[in-house]
Amino acid sequence: MNMNKLLILTIAAIVQAAPMALAQRNKNKNLALQKTEKAVDMNAFIDDLMGKMTVEEKIGQLNLPTGGEATTGSAVNSDLEAKIKAGQVGGVFSLTTPERVRKTQELAVNHSRLKIPLIFGQDVIHGYKTLFPIPLGLSATWDMELIEKTARIAATEASADGLNWAFSPMVDISRDPRWGRISEGSGEDTYLGSLISAAMVRGLQGHDLAANNTLMACFKHFALYGAAESGRDYNTTDMSLHRMYNEYLPPYKAAVDAGAGSVMMSFNDINGTPATANKWLMQDVLRGQWGFDGLIVTDYTGINELVDHGLGNLQEVSARALEAGIDMDMVGEGFLTTLKKSLDEGKVTQADIDRACRKVLEAKYKLGLFQDPYKYCDEGRAKKEILSKEHLALARQAAAESFVLLKNENNTLPLKKAGTVALIGPLANTGSNMPGTWSVNADLENTQSLLAGMKEVLGTSVNVVHSLGTNLLSDAKYQERATMFGREIPRDNRPEEEIIGEAVNIASNADVIVAALGEASEMSGESSSRTDISIPENQRNLLEALLKTGKPVVLVLFTGRPLVLTWEQEHVPAILNVWFGGTEAAKAITDVLFGDVNPSGKLTATFPQNVGQVPIYYSHKNTGRPLGEGQWFQKFRSNYLDVSNEPLYPFGYGLSYTNFSYGDIQLSKDSFAAGDSITASITVTNTGSKEGKEIVQFYTRDLVGSVTRPVKELKHFEKISLKPGESKTITFNITAEHLKFYNNELQYVAEPGAFKLFVGSSSQDVKEKDFSLL
Ligand code: BGC
């Protein structure tokens, strides 16, 4: 094509596109205008309403008592009905069903002086009645579309059941598997965690917060809750600003950027000030630097706990929390009982009470509650939409995609749909553990156990036999602590050898043994920290006895955290990590074990070789004394005498029933200037005999910086599906934006210099190439 022709065509295209661009611009302008108009409407409405409110009524809006259905502490609230009528309640936490919510809403709307509707919140963490895998499991899918869909379904079901506010997503980065709540987050990585944070907010809030099938998101726990010292829940955190801004804060910010309507402050202290009283965190970072304009709520009794943190008495700490930026007080009633007195004594300002009240009213306005306070109370919807066929189908798919195949020697898996399978272990015949932690609305009695699910899916093709094999934990008291909230595991009080012996007898006559072992669901989650994160000794004894039969053994591992599996990795031929997979877990596990679904999950948290390595994570710093290439011990280098620095399973790791081979990385050039980019591409081929999904991971390393930089950082990934023999070329456009970090002045910059790009199937199994930013 000659240049003139190209020019004419280009001009024609521009002329043609102009009206479209103009229309789009006008549309955007209209949207922006509509937004401002809406804000003007909202402000006028709230000004008017607040003009009519007494101080007591304003303080009442800041109160979030419990409805008592599912709580994590002793419910301190009484006389809910009287308080609602007196205008002393802004919202109710943990009260569900259209009927109960309607009744409670009526108290506010028909009987309180100003008829201000209530908001209704609960922990909707990984599904509502249809439960998806625990968040750590869901993150192992690396599938943002899927994750968003699960949150959309959770919101659809919860809003059909009367709720309009979800205390979710939990976006705390954690690198300490002793901490039980690592199960509730998305693992150790900042970039992946940020993407998931945004996907969850989009799923929960949908396009329209005022629609009757969306929930207001409440990202949590702001901030750094996942960095609790010693992995002990609620413990102190202490961190440099450098680490905070680069590694821990981005997922919270991602939730703000995705438009989350609210945030929950964390229990821990930060730099000596508990988050609930931390003005810097709420006002400088959240409101100031990030421009968050939503609602700030405490965690459960967060204000009262400031007394135990040692900040003063209830009146003093309530005043301090308000002044620091808290808008709403969950459960503790510190605000309700002390703020008026503090105002009279000049210890808080009217302006702070007004600010907090306005934030609560704004949330209600945005949810559309002033227009229709009963919009989430449609019993017909609840019947039709909760646990619908489509929701269950997605739960089964999400569960199967979350499983991580950790080992598969000699293609032990998939199993044949024939012969006899001995399903042994304390986690084989319990349905109530399947949903995992934070599944307060699960129908525990009707959730299938693995045994029931296998029998249903396999029908008569496979003879499934079962034996308990051993107790979950030999210490009965420990087992009691580990099976709370109705999560039952059968217990057998006969001598251990007898129970194991019985299982070995049954297993010896089978073709293959599936051992369902690991943690019960309440061994991870809130207040479930562990110092020994291996499989309990009695379960390992069972495993050893089963291996001695000489039959192939598959370990189906239930866990809410990375476990220490060094012995199992050495001795057991196949290990499938199934987390806690939710309502349809039993069927999904069967799908994967018997090859109807090819596993594709990849770990989002490192599995250590032993607990002494913790915290261990892939994006660590190099140190001034790194190990030499290929070494595992060198004197006067950063390492241990007794174990190598390597993890047992690295971040990004997970096997498939097929094999993928990676070509070499191609770069469009080897250096670029800011404003320009480099295109990296790599070809991945399915060299095995089964169709499968692979998660292709791109990492960079900044080799020289004004501050120390991690040895690898995830920057991009793609999940692809390949048929046997099929290849796909994946490209990634690297820009200076991908290379930015917070320097020690907390400026977000990309520094020119040498970089490495790594591409591969895990954070360890990678190809590499050098490039530089000019
Ligand atoms: C947890 C929060 C939760 C709240 C309400 C607290 O104990 O830390 O994550 O949202 O309880 O259930």
CSV table of N, CA, C and O and ligand atoms in Angstrom, one decimal, residues 70-73 93-94 122-123 125 167 170 181 184 220-221 225 234 264 267 299-300 330 438 526, ligand 1:
chain,number,residue,atom,x,y,z
A,70,ALA,N,-24.5,-16.1,64.0
A,70,ALA,CA,-23.2,-16.7,63.9
A,70,ALA,C,-22.2,-15.6,64.4
A,70,ALA,O,-22.0,-14.6,63.7
A,71,THR,N,-21.6,-15.9,65.5
A,71,THR,CA,-20.6,-14.9,66.0
A,71,THR,C,-19.3,-15.5,66.4
A,71,THR,O,-19.2,-16.7,66.6
A,72,THR,N,-18.3,-14.7,66.5
A,72,THR,CA,-17.0,-15.2,66.9
A,72,THR,C,-16.6,-14.8,68.3
A,72,THR,O,-15.5,-14.8,68.7
A,73,GLY,N,-17.6,-14.4,69.1
A,73,GLY,CA,-17.3,-14.1,70.5
A,73,GLY,C,-18.6,-14.1,71.2
A,73,GLY,O,-19.7,-14.4,70.6
A,93,PHE,N,-25.8,-7.4,62.5
A,93,PHE,CA,-24.8,-8.3,62.0
A,93,PHE,C,-25.3,-9.7,62.4
A,93,PHE,O,-25.7,-10.0,63.5
A,94,SER,N,-25.3,-10.6,61.3
A,94,SER,CA,-25.7,-12.0,61.5
A,94,SER,C,-27.2,-12.2,61.9
A,94,SER,O,-27.5,-12.7,62.9
A,122,GLN,N,-23.1,-9.9,57.1
A,122,GLN,CA,-22.6,-11.2,57.6
A,122,GLN,C,-21.4,-11.5,56.9
A,122,GLN,O,-21.0,-10.9,55.9
A,123,ASP,N,-20.7,-12.6,57.4
A,123,ASP,CA,-19.5,-13.1,56.7
A,123,ASP,C,-19.9,-14.0,55.6
A,123,ASP,O,-20.2,-15.2,55.8
A,125,ILE,N,-18.1,-15.4,52.8
A,125,ILE,CA,-16.7,-15.4,52.5
A,125,ILE,C,-16.4,-16.2,51.2
A,125,ILE,O,-15.6,-15.8,50.3
A,167,PHE,N,-19.0,-9.2,54.8
A,167,PHE,CA,-17.7,-8.9,55.4
A,167,PHE,C,-16.7,-9.6,54.6
A,167,PHE,O,-16.0,-10.6,55.1
A,170,MET,N,-11.6,-11.1,52.2
A,170,MET,CA,-10.5,-11.1,53.1
A,170,MET,C,-9.2,-11.1,52.3
A,170,MET,O,-9.0,-12.0,51.6
A,181,ARG,N,-5.8,-18.4,59.8
A,181,ARG,CA,-6.6,-17.6,58.8
A,181,ARG,C,-5.9,-17.5,57.5
A,181,ARG,O,-6.5,-16.8,56.6
A,184,GLU,N,-8.3,-18.2,54.8
A,184,GLU,CA,-9.3,-17.3,54.4
A,184,GLU,C,-8.9,-16.3,53.3
A,184,GLU,O,-9.7,-15.5,52.8
A,220,LYS,N,-11.2,-6.7,54.1
A,220,LYS,CA,-10.6,-6.8,55.5
A,220,LYS,C,-9.3,-7.6,55.5
A,220,LYS,O,-9.1,-8.2,54.5
A,221,HIS,N,-8.6,-7.6,56.5
A,221,HIS,CA,-8.7,-6.8,57.8
A,221,HIS,C,-7.6,-5.8,57.7
A,221,HIS,O,-6.5,-6.2,57.7
A,225,TYR,N,-3.1,-7.9,59.0
A,225,TYR,CA,-3.5,-8.9,60.0
A,225,TYR,C,-2.8,-10.3,59.8
A,225,TYR,O,-2.6,-11.0,60.7
A,234,TYR,N,-4.5,-12.9,66.2
A,234,TYR,CA,-4.7,-11.6,66.9
A,234,TYR,C,-3.4,-11.0,67.5
A,234,TYR,O,-3.4,-10.1,68.3
A,264,MET,N,-13.1,-3.2,56.8
A,264,MET,CA,-13.1,-3.6,58.3
A,264,MET,C,-11.7,-3.4,58.8
A,264,MET,O,-10.7,-3.9,58.2
A,267,PHE,N,-7.7,-6.4,64.0
A,267,PHE,CA,-7.5,-6.5,65.5
A,267,PHE,C,-6.1,-6.0,66.0
A,267,PHE,O,-5.9,-5.6,67.1
A,299,ASP,N,-13.7,-4.5,63.5
A,299,ASP,CA,-13.9,-5.9,63.6
A,299,ASP,C,-14.7,-6.1,64.9
A,299,ASP,O,-14.9,-5.2,65.7
A,300,TYR,N,-15.1,-7.3,65.1
A,300,TYR,CA,-15.9,-7.7,66.2
A,300,TYR,C,-15.3,-7.3,67.6
A,300,TYR,O,-14.3,-7.8,68.0
A,330,MET,N,-18.7,-2.5,65.6
A,330,MET,CA,-19.3,-3.8,65.5
A,330,MET,C,-19.4,-4.5,66.9
A,330,MET,O,-18.4,-4.7,67.6
A,438,TRP,N,-15.7,-20.6,57.9
A,438,TRP,CA,-16.6,-19.5,57.5
A,438,TRP,C,-17.6,-20.0,56.5
A,438,TRP,O,-17.6,-19.6,55.3
A,526,GLU,N,-10.3,-18.9,61.8
A,526,GLU,CA,-10.1,-17.9,62.9
A,526,GLU,C,-9.8,-18.7,64.2
A,526,GLU,O,-10.4,-19.7,64.5
B,1,BGC,C1,-13.5,-11.8,62.4
B,1,BGC,C2,-14.0,-11.0,61.1
B,1,BGC,C3,-15.5,-11.3,61.0
B,1,BGC,C4,-16.2,-10.8,62.2
B,1,BGC,C5,-17.7,-11.0,62.2
B,1,BGC,C6,-14.3,-11.5,63.6
B,1,BGC,O1,-14.0,-12.3,64.6
B,1,BGC,O2,-12.2,-11.4,62.6
B,1,BGC,O3,-13.3,-11.5,60.0
B,1,BGC,O4,-15.9,-10.5,59.9
B,1,BGC,O5,-15.7,-11.6,63.3
B,1,BGC,O6,-18.1,-12.3,62.1
